[in-house]
Amino acid sequence: MNEAAVAMALLAVFGWGLWSARLGRADLTAPILFVSAGLLLSTGPMPDPEATRELVRLLAEITLVWVLFADASRVGLPEFRADLGLYARLLGIGLPLTIAVGTLLAAVFFGELGFWLALLIGAALAPTDAALGAAVMSDPSVPERIRRTLNVESGLNDGIATPVVTLAIAGAAATSGSSHTAIGELAIGVAAGVGAGLVGGRAMRTARARGWASEDFAGPGVLALALAVYTGTHWLGGNGFVAAFVAGIVFGAAAGRGSAREVFYVEQTAGLASLLTWLIFGAAAVPIVIANTDWLVLGYALLSLTVIRMLPAALSLIGSGLPLRTIAFISWFGPRGLASIVFAMLAVEGLGPQADRAVAVIGLTVLFSVFAHGLTAKPLAARFAQHSGQPATPATATGATPAAAISATPSGATSTTPAGPPDSREDATASPAPQPAGSDHPDSVLPARGLLHRHPAHHRPTKP
């Protein structure tokens, strides 16, 4: 990729900053546009394939850590505890079933690959990426409980699937597997996340209250904390993705209301990194995926987005008290994104050409998901809100951003309270007016993975 291609890529990022709201209203999400732009750039000269694959893996891994941390920091602990049963169903029943069904069908479709590569396909495509259904996550007419459930499932299933992917790669490489350490990795990840989030959150709250922390550098500090949690947990032999998500939840609770300002910076940076990840994925990976695609790969990718995801998710939610329409809605919105890309790149790194067909299956599924979930998110969210009796907000009806909808009063008048993260001043440990735990209150926007990765209805921080 020469200097002209780099300049075009950066101009594409600038263009998204200029027209993101308009494009978002046309159901054109950032992943759709940047994968397409990357595919166009692939027609020019490309750098060394090895260097490109390493860049994709590194960018996707860093981005995933930041967005896991940022998304988790928005999940309130009371609400998390209230809906723990739903999360346990999706992660404890739905996710293992998804891996099992995906592995079984992969073994049927691609018998020549053997068990370990079939397991790699099933496990790598099990985690979800809420940002590809961005309109759902940013639409206040979709009940908050549903958006929070999709967000938490997306945040935790990456880390839970990681040991299975690691085991599959080790098995395919005929090395000693990690089956005996998987539970230990998860436990270390949870412990490291709780410890780092608690210490980091309390430290930031104290520094902010005493005037020690510079407002200009607090955000980059939290950005570094998220990466430190990930790399430190890896050094300890734990699961870095789980640690990043758990640390985000604890940090958000420990740092207080002022944490929104620092997390906003993390979201913005992760958003930029995600744009570049999708661009490079489109330029470097999609042409290879297309070249290795046949009818079996195509058929499996379609089944992965439908039967393999939807059936286990629906079965896990039966008996949860949710209506069938809600179960179907949650089951469909299981997009594949950054985590699957990371796992595919790890397979390439560990197995080389042996993993080419498996990587083609994973890559094509992610490519289909970018378009299928990106284009259906907005219309299906509108239909779901209509049939669930959840009234559309004035902002949603007029095409304004959901951020504006937050400040709309029930009568339709607009509040004078500016949209954005809460004031960082610790003049109040008071929290906003409490809502019933687990309620379907629509008057808040739960962020999707990667701020610039979703419809641009983000909050801008206000000066104190």
Tab-separated table of C-alpha atoms in Angstrom:
chain	number	residue	atom	x	y	z
A	1	MET	CA	0.000	0.000	0.000
A	2	ASN	CA	1.745	3.175	-1.194
A	3	GLU	CA	1.550	6.733	0.128
A	4	ALA	CA	-1.423	7.530	-2.106
A	5	ALA	CA	-3.396	4.608	-0.652
A	6	VAL	CA	-2.533	5.704	2.902
A	7	ALA	CA	-3.675	9.242	2.102
A	8	MET	CA	-6.944	7.912	0.661
A	9	ALA	CA	-7.527	5.793	3.746
A	10	LEU	CA	-7.039	8.762	6.054
A	11	LEU	CA	-9.306	10.914	3.886
A	12	ALA	CA	-11.944	8.194	4.192
A	13	VAL	CA	-11.751	8.524	7.978
A	14	PHE	CA	-12.112	12.307	7.643
A	15	GLY	CA	-15.048	11.849	5.274
A	16	TRP	CA	-16.769	9.566	7.782
A	17	GLY	CA	-16.333	12.285	10.385
A	18	LEU	CA	-18.038	14.772	8.054
A	19	TRP	CA	-20.981	12.669	6.842
A	20	SER	CA	-21.374	9.928	9.445
A	21	ALA	CA	-24.779	11.137	10.667
A	22	ARG	CA	-26.185	11.389	7.153
A	23	LEU	CA	-24.794	8.013	6.128
A	24	GLY	CA	-26.046	6.477	9.351
A	25	ARG	CA	-29.604	7.560	8.555
A	26	ALA	CA	-29.222	5.731	5.241
A	27	ASP	CA	-28.292	2.512	7.149
A	28	LEU	CA	-24.685	2.679	5.955
A	29	THR	CA	-22.530	1.754	8.941
A	30	ALA	CA	-18.807	2.328	9.314
A	31	PRO	CA	-17.895	-1.380	8.865
A	32	ILE	CA	-19.877	-1.552	5.604
A	33	LEU	CA	-18.213	1.538	4.145
A	34	PHE	CA	-14.680	0.833	5.335
A	35	VAL	CA	-14.657	-2.822	4.288
A	36	SER	CA	-15.869	-1.661	0.865
A	37	ALA	CA	-13.213	1.079	0.752
A	38	GLY	CA	-10.549	-1.446	1.705
A	39	LEU	CA	-11.671	-3.758	-1.085
A	40	LEU	CA	-11.249	-0.894	-3.553
A	41	LEU	CA	-7.786	-0.150	-2.202
A	42	SER	CA	-6.817	-3.799	-2.638
A	43	THR	CA	-6.709	-3.286	-6.401
A	44	GLY	CA	-3.489	-1.300	-5.946
A	45	PRO	CA	-0.067	-2.555	-4.834
A	46	MET	CA	-0.123	-4.208	-1.414
A	47	PRO	CA	2.675	-4.664	1.135
A	48	ASP	CA	4.126	-7.970	2.297
A	49	PRO	CA	1.232	-10.346	3.189
A	50	GLU	CA	2.919	-11.431	6.441
A	51	ALA	CA	3.262	-7.833	7.622
A	52	THR	CA	-0.338	-7.090	6.625
A	53	ARG	CA	-1.721	-10.069	8.559
A	54	GLU	CA	0.250	-9.068	11.642
A	55	LEU	CA	-1.066	-5.502	11.357
A	56	VAL	CA	-4.666	-6.711	11.091
A	57	ARG	CA	-4.251	-8.967	14.141
A	58	LEU	CA	-2.550	-6.298	16.244
A	59	LEU	CA	-5.044	-3.558	15.364
A	60	ALA	CA	-8.055	-5.830	15.921
A	61	GLU	CA	-6.699	-7.077	19.254
A	62	ILE	CA	-5.980	-3.581	20.608
A	63	THR	CA	-9.321	-2.261	19.384
A	64	LEU	CA	-11.164	-5.181	20.965
A	65	VAL	CA	-9.500	-4.527	24.341
A	66	TRP	CA	-10.441	-0.844	24.300
A	67	VAL	CA	-14.047	-1.371	23.281
A	68	LEU	CA	-14.556	-4.187	25.796
A	69	PHE	CA	-13.302	-1.908	28.564
A	70	ALA	CA	-15.325	1.099	27.405
A	71	ASP	CA	-18.579	-0.818	26.879
A	72	ALA	CA	-18.279	-2.565	30.235
A	73	SER	CA	-17.747	0.714	32.087
A	74	ARG	CA	-21.250	1.775	30.997
A	75	VAL	CA	-22.884	-1.318	32.513
A	76	GLY	CA	-24.149	-0.507	35.993
A	77	LEU	CA	-23.495	-3.168	38.623
A	78	PRO	CA	-27.115	-3.151	39.937
A	79	GLU	CA	-28.487	-3.744	36.438
A	80	PHE	CA	-25.811	-6.358	35.774
A	81	ARG	CA	-26.844	-8.286	38.885
A	82	ALA	CA	-30.554	-7.932	38.080
A	83	ASP	CA	-30.184	-9.554	34.653
A	84	LEU	CA	-27.546	-12.102	35.641
A	85	GLY	CA	-29.940	-14.932	34.811
A	86	LEU	CA	-30.215	-13.816	31.180
A	87	TYR	CA	-26.448	-13.514	30.834
A	88	ALA	CA	-25.959	-16.947	32.402
A	89	ARG	CA	-28.390	-18.477	29.914
A	90	LEU	CA	-26.747	-16.900	26.860
A	91	LEU	CA	-23.165	-17.482	27.998
A	92	GLY	CA	-23.518	-20.721	29.965
A	93	ILE	CA	-25.977	-22.516	27.658
A	94	GLY	CA	-26.229	-20.612	24.379
A	95	LEU	CA	-22.503	-20.098	23.781
A	96	PRO	CA	-21.412	-23.737	24.377
A	97	LEU	CA	-24.309	-24.941	22.208
A	98	THR	CA	-23.286	-22.515	19.460
A	99	ILE	CA	-19.707	-23.813	19.544
A	100	ALA	CA	-20.932	-27.430	19.522
A	101	VAL	CA	-23.379	-26.966	16.625
A	102	GLY	CA	-20.842	-24.888	14.689
A	103	THR	CA	-18.161	-27.537	15.181
A	104	LEU	CA	-20.489	-30.381	14.174
A	105	LEU	CA	-21.595	-28.665	10.958
A	106	ALA	CA	-18.008	-27.657	10.153
A	107	ALA	CA	-16.969	-31.307	10.476
A	108	VAL	CA	-19.805	-32.289	8.119
A	109	PHE	CA	-19.066	-29.557	5.561
A	110	PHE	CA	-15.273	-29.755	5.717
A	111	GLY	CA	-14.446	-33.306	6.758
A	112	GLU	CA	-10.967	-33.067	5.284
A	113	LEU	CA	-9.997	-30.436	7.889
A	114	GLY	CA	-10.302	-32.773	10.867
A	115	PHE	CA	-11.748	-32.198	14.325
A	116	TRP	CA	-9.407	-29.458	15.538
A	117	LEU	CA	-9.924	-27.102	12.609
A	118	ALA	CA	-13.671	-27.771	12.770
A	119	LEU	CA	-13.524	-26.777	16.443
A	120	LEU	CA	-11.559	-23.667	15.464
A	121	ILE	CA	-14.306	-22.617	13.045
A	122	GLY	CA	-17.077	-23.292	15.567
A	123	ALA	CA	-15.338	-21.447	18.416
A	124	ALA	CA	-14.017	-18.499	16.370
A	125	LEU	CA	-17.484	-17.745	15.008
A	126	ALA	CA	-19.328	-18.098	18.330
A	127	PRO	CA	-18.509	-14.654	19.858
A	128	THR	CA	-20.690	-11.719	18.829
A	129	ASP	CA	-19.931	-8.076	18.092
A	130	ALA	CA	-22.754	-5.748	19.115
A	131	ALA	CA	-21.396	-2.848	17.063
A	132	LEU	CA	-22.389	-4.442	13.761
A	133	GLY	CA	-26.004	-4.060	14.881
A	134	ALA	CA	-25.251	-0.460	15.802
A	135	ALA	CA	-28.725	0.950	15.211
A	136	VAL	CA	-30.113	-1.468	17.790
A	137	MET	CA	-27.593	-0.429	20.439
A	138	SER	CA	-28.106	3.298	19.884
A	139	ASP	CA	-31.894	3.313	19.471
A	140	PRO	CA	-33.619	4.420	22.705
A	141	SER	CA	-36.923	2.958	21.496
A	142	VAL	CA	-35.425	-0.526	21.937
A	143	PRO	CA	-35.783	-1.425	25.637
A	144	GLU	CA	-32.597	-0.779	27.556
A	145	ARG	CA	-32.664	-4.241	29.090
A	146	ILE	CA	-32.462	-5.825	25.628
A	147	ARG	CA	-29.610	-3.548	24.541
A	148	ARG	CA	-27.755	-4.217	27.769
A	149	THR	CA	-28.179	-7.982	27.339
A	150	LEU	CA	-26.722	-7.866	23.808
A	151	ASN	CA	-23.878	-5.656	25.032
A	152	VAL	CA	-22.881	-7.858	27.985
A	153	GLU	CA	-23.164	-11.045	25.920
A	154	SER	CA	-20.936	-9.469	23.269
A	155	GLY	CA	-18.434	-8.316	25.879
A	156	LEU	CA	-17.984	-11.604	27.705
A	157	ASN	CA	-18.295	-14.273	25.017
A	158	ASP	CA	-14.994	-13.202	23.388
A	159	GLY	CA	-13.025	-14.100	26.485
A	160	ILE	CA	-14.941	-17.303	27.162
A	161	ALA	CA	-14.311	-18.554	23.614
A	162	THR	CA	-10.590	-17.686	23.687
A	163	PRO	CA	-9.426	-20.850	25.559
A	164	VAL	CA	-11.409	-23.034	23.134
A	165	VAL	CA	-9.810	-21.307	20.138
A	166	THR	CA	-6.368	-21.687	21.766
A	167	LEU	CA	-7.017	-25.383	22.376
A	168	ALA	CA	-8.156	-25.876	18.760
A	169	ILE	CA	-5.032	-24.216	17.355
A	170	ALA	CA	-2.796	-26.227	19.688
A	171	GLY	CA	-4.555	-29.442	18.721
A	172	ALA	CA	-4.306	-28.700	15.003
A	173	ALA	CA	-0.596	-27.962	15.437
A	174	ALA	CA	-0.215	-31.305	17.309
A	175	THR	CA	1.147	-29.525	20.390
A	176	SER	CA	0.111	-29.910	23.978
A	177	GLY	CA	-3.276	-28.332	24.427
A	178	SER	CA	-4.537	-25.942	27.051
A	179	SER	CA	-7.654	-27.777	28.183
A	180	HIS	CA	-6.409	-28.051	31.755
A	181	THR	CA	-5.665	-24.341	32.019
A	182	ALA	CA	-8.798	-22.855	30.438
A	183	ILE	CA	-10.687	-22.467	33.726
A	184	GLY	CA	-7.559	-21.125	35.387
A	185	GLU	CA	-7.131	-18.514	32.631
A	186	LEU	CA	-10.701	-17.327	33.087
A	187	ALA	CA	-10.294	-17.156	36.877
A	188	ILE	CA	-7.053	-15.178	36.589
A	189	GLY	CA	-8.738	-12.864	34.079
A	190	VAL	CA	-11.667	-12.161	36.398
A	191	ALA	CA	-9.399	-11.626	39.423
A	192	ALA	CA	-7.012	-9.355	37.520
A	193	GLY	CA	-9.914	-7.385	36.066
A	194	VAL	CA	-11.555	-6.846	39.442
A	195	GLY	CA	-8.267	-5.812	41.079
A	196	ALA	CA	-7.130	-3.475	38.310
A	197	GLY	CA	-10.565	-1.934	37.840
A	198	LEU	CA	-11.030	-1.316	41.555
A	199	VAL	CA	-7.567	0.164	42.128
A	200	GLY	CA	-7.650	2.190	38.918
A	201	GLY	CA	-11.176	3.478	39.493
A	202	ARG	CA	-10.566	4.486	43.100
A	203	ALA	CA	-7.272	6.138	42.155
A	204	MET	CA	-8.918	8.145	39.356
A	205	ARG	CA	-11.784	9.197	41.608
A	206	THR	CA	-9.412	10.362	44.350
A	207	ALA	CA	-7.123	12.178	41.903
A	208	ARG	CA	-10.090	13.922	40.306
A	209	ALA	CA	-11.586	14.970	43.629
A	210	ARG	CA	-8.288	16.421	44.890
A	211	GLY	CA	-7.427	18.158	41.664
A	212	TRP	CA	-4.389	16.001	40.940
A	213	ALA	CA	-5.579	14.710	37.550
A	214	SER	CA	-5.330	16.899	34.475
A	215	GLU	CA	-8.523	16.801	32.464
A	216	ASP	CA	-6.453	16.771	29.279
A	217	PHE	CA	-4.580	13.596	30.199
A	218	ALA	CA	-7.050	11.587	32.276
A	219	GLY	CA	-8.546	10.009	29.137
A	220	PRO	CA	-5.205	8.788	27.738
A	221	GLY	CA	-4.422	7.462	31.203
A	222	VAL	CA	-7.534	5.254	31.181
A	223	LEU	CA	-6.688	4.211	27.621
A	224	ALA	CA	-3.317	2.975	28.881
A	225	LEU	CA	-4.956	1.298	31.893
A	226	ALA	CA	-7.128	-0.854	29.604
A	227	LEU	CA	-4.090	-2.062	27.651
A	228	ALA	CA	-2.116	-2.573	30.866
A	229	VAL	CA	-4.874	-4.818	32.216
A	230	TYR	CA	-4.819	-6.891	29.022
A	231	THR	CA	-1.043	-7.261	28.732
A	232	GLY	CA	-0.553	-7.733	32.484
A	233	THR	CA	-3.162	-10.486	32.587
A	234	HIS	CA	-1.438	-12.245	29.687
A	235	TRP	CA	1.828	-12.025	31.607
A	236	LEU	CA	0.112	-13.671	34.577
A	237	GLY	CA	-1.179	-16.452	32.311
A	238	GLY	CA	-4.814	-15.282	32.349
A	239	ASN	CA	-7.445	-14.353	29.784
A	240	GLY	CA	-6.851	-10.726	28.761
A	241	PHE	CA	-10.216	-10.184	27.058
A	242	VAL	CA	-12.191	-11.255	30.126
A	243	ALA	CA	-9.906	-9.112	32.289
A	244	ALA	CA	-10.517	-6.028	30.106
A	245	PHE	CA	-14.303	-6.415	30.279
A	246	VAL	CA	-14.418	-7.107	34.021
A	247	ALA	CA	-12.005	-4.219	34.692
A	248	GLY	CA	-14.285	-1.897	32.742
A	249	ILE	CA	-17.335	-2.832	34.832
A	250	VAL	CA	-15.470	-2.356	38.115
A	251	PHE	CA	-13.712	0.829	36.946
A	252	GLY	CA	-17.042	2.426	35.961
A	253	ALA	CA	-18.484	1.707	39.406
A	254	ALA	CA	-15.358	2.679	41.375
A	255	ALA	CA	-14.510	5.867	39.474
A	256	GLY	CA	-17.980	7.371	39.887
A	257	ARG	CA	-19.951	9.545	37.501
A	258	GLY	CA	-16.872	11.418	36.358
A	259	SER	CA	-15.530	8.266	34.679
A	260	ALA	CA	-17.770	8.924	31.681
A	261	ARG	CA	-15.442	11.678	30.492
A	262	GLU	CA	-12.350	9.457	30.546
A	263	VAL	CA	-14.207	6.512	28.999
A	264	PHE	CA	-15.443	8.800	26.237
A	265	TYR	CA	-11.825	9.294	25.172
A	266	VAL	CA	-11.294	5.516	25.122
A	267	GLU	CA	-14.399	5.119	22.953
A	268	GLN	CA	-13.212	7.765	20.500
A	269	THR	CA	-9.773	6.177	20.166
A	270	ALA	CA	-11.237	2.699	19.812
A	271	GLY	CA	-13.594	4.058	17.168
A	272	LEU	CA	-10.687	5.333	15.078
A	273	ALA	CA	-8.812	2.041	15.493
A	274	SER	CA	-11.908	0.085	14.444
A	275	LEU	CA	-12.249	2.108	11.240
A	276	LEU	CA	-8.657	1.286	10.309
A	277	THR	CA	-9.158	-2.374	11.243
A	278	TRP	CA	-12.147	-2.740	8.918
A	279	LEU	CA	-10.313	-0.882	6.156
A	280	ILE	CA	-7.277	-3.184	6.352
A	281	PHE	CA	-9.543	-6.224	6.671
A	282	GLY	CA	-11.261	-5.218	3.429
A	283	ALA	CA	-7.953	-4.532	1.676
A	284	ALA	CA	-5.869	-7.484	2.864
A	285	ALA	CA	-8.218	-10.272	3.966
A	286	VAL	CA	-11.366	-10.025	1.849
A	287	PRO	CA	-9.638	-10.647	-1.526
A	288	ILE	CA	-8.013	-13.803	-0.079
A	289	VAL	CA	-11.353	-14.914	1.391
A	290	ILE	CA	-13.132	-14.432	-1.930
A	291	ALA	CA	-10.401	-16.363	-3.766
A	292	ASN	CA	-10.825	-19.342	-1.397
A	293	THR	CA	-14.626	-19.363	-1.377
A	294	ASP	CA	-16.714	-22.169	-2.820
A	295	TRP	CA	-20.296	-23.344	-2.341
A	296	LEU	CA	-19.496	-25.191	0.880
A	297	VAL	CA	-17.850	-22.120	2.414
A	298	LEU	CA	-20.761	-19.974	1.250
A	299	GLY	CA	-23.343	-22.373	2.673
A	300	TYR	CA	-21.616	-22.642	6.041
A	301	ALA	CA	-21.296	-18.851	6.359
A	302	LEU	CA	-25.046	-18.459	5.804
A	303	LEU	CA	-25.836	-21.203	8.326
A	304	SER	CA	-23.461	-19.612	10.851
A	305	LEU	CA	-25.425	-16.358	10.799
A	306	THR	CA	-28.790	-18.108	11.074
A	307	VAL	CA	-29.202	-21.655	12.417
A	308	ILE	CA	-25.875	-21.989	14.237
A	309	ARG	CA	-26.403	-18.734	16.155
A	310	MET	CA	-30.169	-18.418	16.380
A	311	LEU	CA	-31.196	-21.927	17.446
A	312	PRO	CA	-28.857	-22.217	20.486
A	313	ALA	CA	-29.597	-18.641	21.595
A	314	ALA	CA	-33.342	-19.231	21.348
A	315	LEU	CA	-33.136	-22.542	23.217
A	316	SER	CA	-31.119	-20.938	26.004
A	317	LEU	CA	-33.750	-18.205	26.499
A	318	ILE	CA	-36.797	-20.486	26.616
A	319	GLY	CA	-38.223	-20.261	30.128
A	320	SER	CA	-36.618	-16.871	30.790
A	321	GLY	CA	-39.974	-15.083	30.685
A	322	LEU	CA	-39.110	-13.138	27.549
A	323	PRO	CA	-41.726	-13.045	24.751
A	324	LEU	CA	-41.017	-15.129	21.653
A	325	ARG	CA	-40.609	-11.974	19.553
A	326	THR	CA	-37.902	-10.719	21.931
A	327	ILE	CA	-36.134	-14.099	21.904
A	328	ALA	CA	-36.108	-14.055	18.083
A	329	PHE	CA	-34.790	-10.472	18.098
A	330	ILE	CA	-31.913	-11.282	20.471
A	331	SER	CA	-31.133	-14.483	18.569
A	332	TRP	CA	-30.773	-12.689	15.226
A	333	PHE	CA	-28.532	-9.920	16.511
A	334	GLY	CA	-25.435	-12.023	17.026
A	335	PRO	CA	-23.080	-10.365	14.513
A	336	ARG	CA	-19.515	-11.609	14.005
A	337	GLY	CA	-16.778	-9.003	14.036
A	338	LEU	CA	-13.508	-8.057	15.670
A	339	ALA	CA	-13.120	-11.125	17.903
A	340	SER	CA	-13.540	-13.508	14.973
A	341	ILE	CA	-10.933	-11.545	12.989
A	342	VAL	CA	-8.486	-11.774	15.908
A	343	PHE	CA	-9.040	-15.538	16.209
A	344	ALA	CA	-8.555	-16.025	12.461
A	345	MET	CA	-5.266	-14.114	12.553
A	346	LEU	CA	-4.098	-16.190	15.532
A	347	ALA	CA	-4.824	-19.326	13.497
A	348	VAL	CA	-2.812	-18.004	10.551
A	349	GLU	CA	0.050	-17.154	12.901
A	350	GLY	CA	0.014	-20.560	14.606
A	351	LEU	CA	-0.839	-22.860	11.692
A	352	GLY	CA	0.204	-21.118	8.485
A	353	PRO	CA	-1.315	-22.405	5.206
A	354	GLN	CA	-2.918	-25.309	7.073
A	355	ALA	CA	-5.547	-22.864	8.361
A	356	ASP	CA	-6.342	-21.200	5.006
A	357	ARG	CA	-9.703	-22.889	4.430
A	358	ALA	CA	-10.836	-22.370	8.025
A	359	VAL	CA	-9.785	-18.719	7.837
A	360	ALA	CA	-11.740	-18.332	4.575
A	361	VAL	CA	-14.880	-19.634	6.325
A	362	ILE	CA	-14.408	-17.240	9.251
A	363	GLY	CA	-13.601	-14.287	7.009
A	364	LEU	CA	-16.595	-14.797	4.700
A	365	THR	CA	-18.942	-15.121	7.686
A	366	VAL	CA	-17.649	-11.835	9.115
A	367	LEU	CA	-18.010	-10.182	5.695
A	368	PHE	CA	-21.631	-11.372	5.357
A	369	SER	CA	-22.340	-10.255	8.920
A	370	VAL	CA	-21.021	-6.738	8.264
A	371	PHE	CA	-23.646	-6.245	5.566
A	372	ALA	CA	-26.501	-8.437	6.869
A	373	HIS	CA	-26.576	-7.067	10.422
A	374	GLY	CA	-25.588	-3.547	9.415
A	375	LEU	CA	-28.425	-3.217	6.912
A	376	THR	CA	-31.139	-4.956	8.977
A	377	ALA	CA	-30.402	-3.359	12.351
A	378	LYS	CA	-32.368	-0.152	11.878
A	379	PRO	CA	-35.548	-1.546	10.232
A	380	LEU	CA	-35.749	-4.531	12.570
A	381	ALA	CA	-35.173	-2.324	15.624
A	382	ALA	CA	-38.029	-0.082	14.481
A	383	ARG	CA	-40.354	-3.055	13.948
A	384	PHE	CA	-39.394	-4.585	17.282
A	385	ALA	CA	-40.060	-1.317	19.127
A	386	GLN	CA	-43.416	-0.979	17.359
A	387	HIS	CA	-44.624	-4.481	18.190
A	388	SER	CA	-43.273	-4.398	21.747
A	389	GLY	CA	-45.348	-1.304	22.444
A	390	GLN	CA	-42.253	0.792	23.072
A	391	PRO	CA	-42.999	4.292	21.734
A	392	ALA	CA	-40.500	5.813	19.336
A	393	THR	CA	-38.883	8.920	20.690
A	394	PRO	CA	-39.190	12.215	18.822
A	395	ALA	CA	-35.522	11.941	17.898
A	396	THR	CA	-35.984	8.521	16.371
A	397	ALA	CA	-39.032	9.580	14.440
A	398	THR	CA	-37.444	12.650	12.899
A	399	GLY	CA	-34.066	11.124	12.174
A	400	ALA	CA	-32.299	13.097	14.876
A	401	THR	CA	-29.633	11.397	16.870
A	402	PRO	CA	-30.536	9.250	19.860
A	403	ALA	CA	-28.391	11.540	22.003
A	404	ALA	CA	-31.032	14.184	21.550
A	405	ALA	CA	-33.694	11.685	22.536
A	406	ILE	CA	-32.160	11.254	25.954
A	407	SER	CA	-32.910	14.802	26.909
A	408	ALA	CA	-36.507	14.694	25.659
A	409	THR	CA	-39.125	14.891	28.377
A	410	PRO	CA	-42.202	12.651	28.305
A	411	SER	CA	-44.265	15.544	26.990
A	412	GLY	CA	-41.933	15.978	24.016
A	413	ALA	CA	-40.272	19.130	25.293
A	414	THR	CA	-36.519	19.155	25.245
A	415	SER	CA	-34.660	19.382	28.498
A	416	THR	CA	-32.035	22.069	28.922
A	417	THR	CA	-29.618	19.493	30.290
A	418	PRO	CA	-26.893	19.020	27.686
A	419	ALA	CA	-26.275	15.587	26.280
A	420	GLY	CA	-22.943	14.042	27.106
A	421	PRO	CA	-20.993	12.406	29.879
A	422	PRO	CA	-21.777	13.645	33.376
A	423	ASP	CA	-19.771	16.522	34.756
A	424	SER	CA	-16.467	15.234	36.026
A	425	ARG	CA	-16.563	17.388	39.163
A	426	GLU	CA	-17.050	15.277	42.253
A	427	ASP	CA	-19.444	17.746	43.848
A	428	ALA	CA	-21.847	14.932	43.904
A	429	THR	CA	-21.522	11.310	44.538
A	430	ALA	CA	-25.228	11.413	43.862
A	431	SER	CA	-26.277	9.243	40.986
A	432	PRO	CA	-29.094	9.920	38.518
A	433	ALA	CA	-32.646	9.174	39.506
A	434	PRO	CA	-32.787	5.435	40.151
A	435	GLN	CA	-34.631	3.148	37.808
A	436	PRO	CA	-35.986	-0.268	38.647
A	437	ALA	CA	-33.268	-2.862	38.193
A	438	GLY	CA	-33.619	-4.657	34.898
A	439	SER	CA	-36.413	-2.373	33.690
A	440	ASP	CA	-37.012	-1.710	30.027
A	441	HIS	CA	-36.667	2.019	30.487
A	442	PRO	CA	-35.779	3.466	27.060
A	443	ASP	CA	-34.400	6.823	28.106
A	444	SER	CA	-30.746	5.999	27.812
A	445	VAL	CA	-28.467	4.908	25.048
A	446	LEU	CA	-26.280	1.940	25.728
A	447	PRO	CA	-23.118	2.273	23.669
A	448	ALA	CA	-22.240	-0.285	21.043
A	449	ARG	CA	-18.777	-1.633	20.637
A	450	GLY	CA	-16.558	1.201	19.382
A	451	LEU	CA	-18.080	4.673	19.319
A	452	LEU	CA	-17.233	5.560	15.732
A	453	HIS	CA	-18.078	1.964	14.911
A	454	ARG	CA	-21.783	2.604	15.295
A	455	HIS	CA	-24.261	5.211	14.233
A	456	PRO	CA	-22.812	8.590	15.253
A	457	ALA	CA	-25.244	9.280	18.055
A	458	HIS	CA	-22.460	9.628	20.544
A	459	HIS	CA	-22.282	12.034	23.413
A	460	ARG	CA	-19.868	14.897	23.424
A	461	PRO	CA	-18.298	15.852	26.731
A	462	THR	CA	-19.289	19.232	28.052
A	463	LYS	CA	-17.004	21.651	29.799
A	464	PRO	CA	-17.618	21.966	33.528
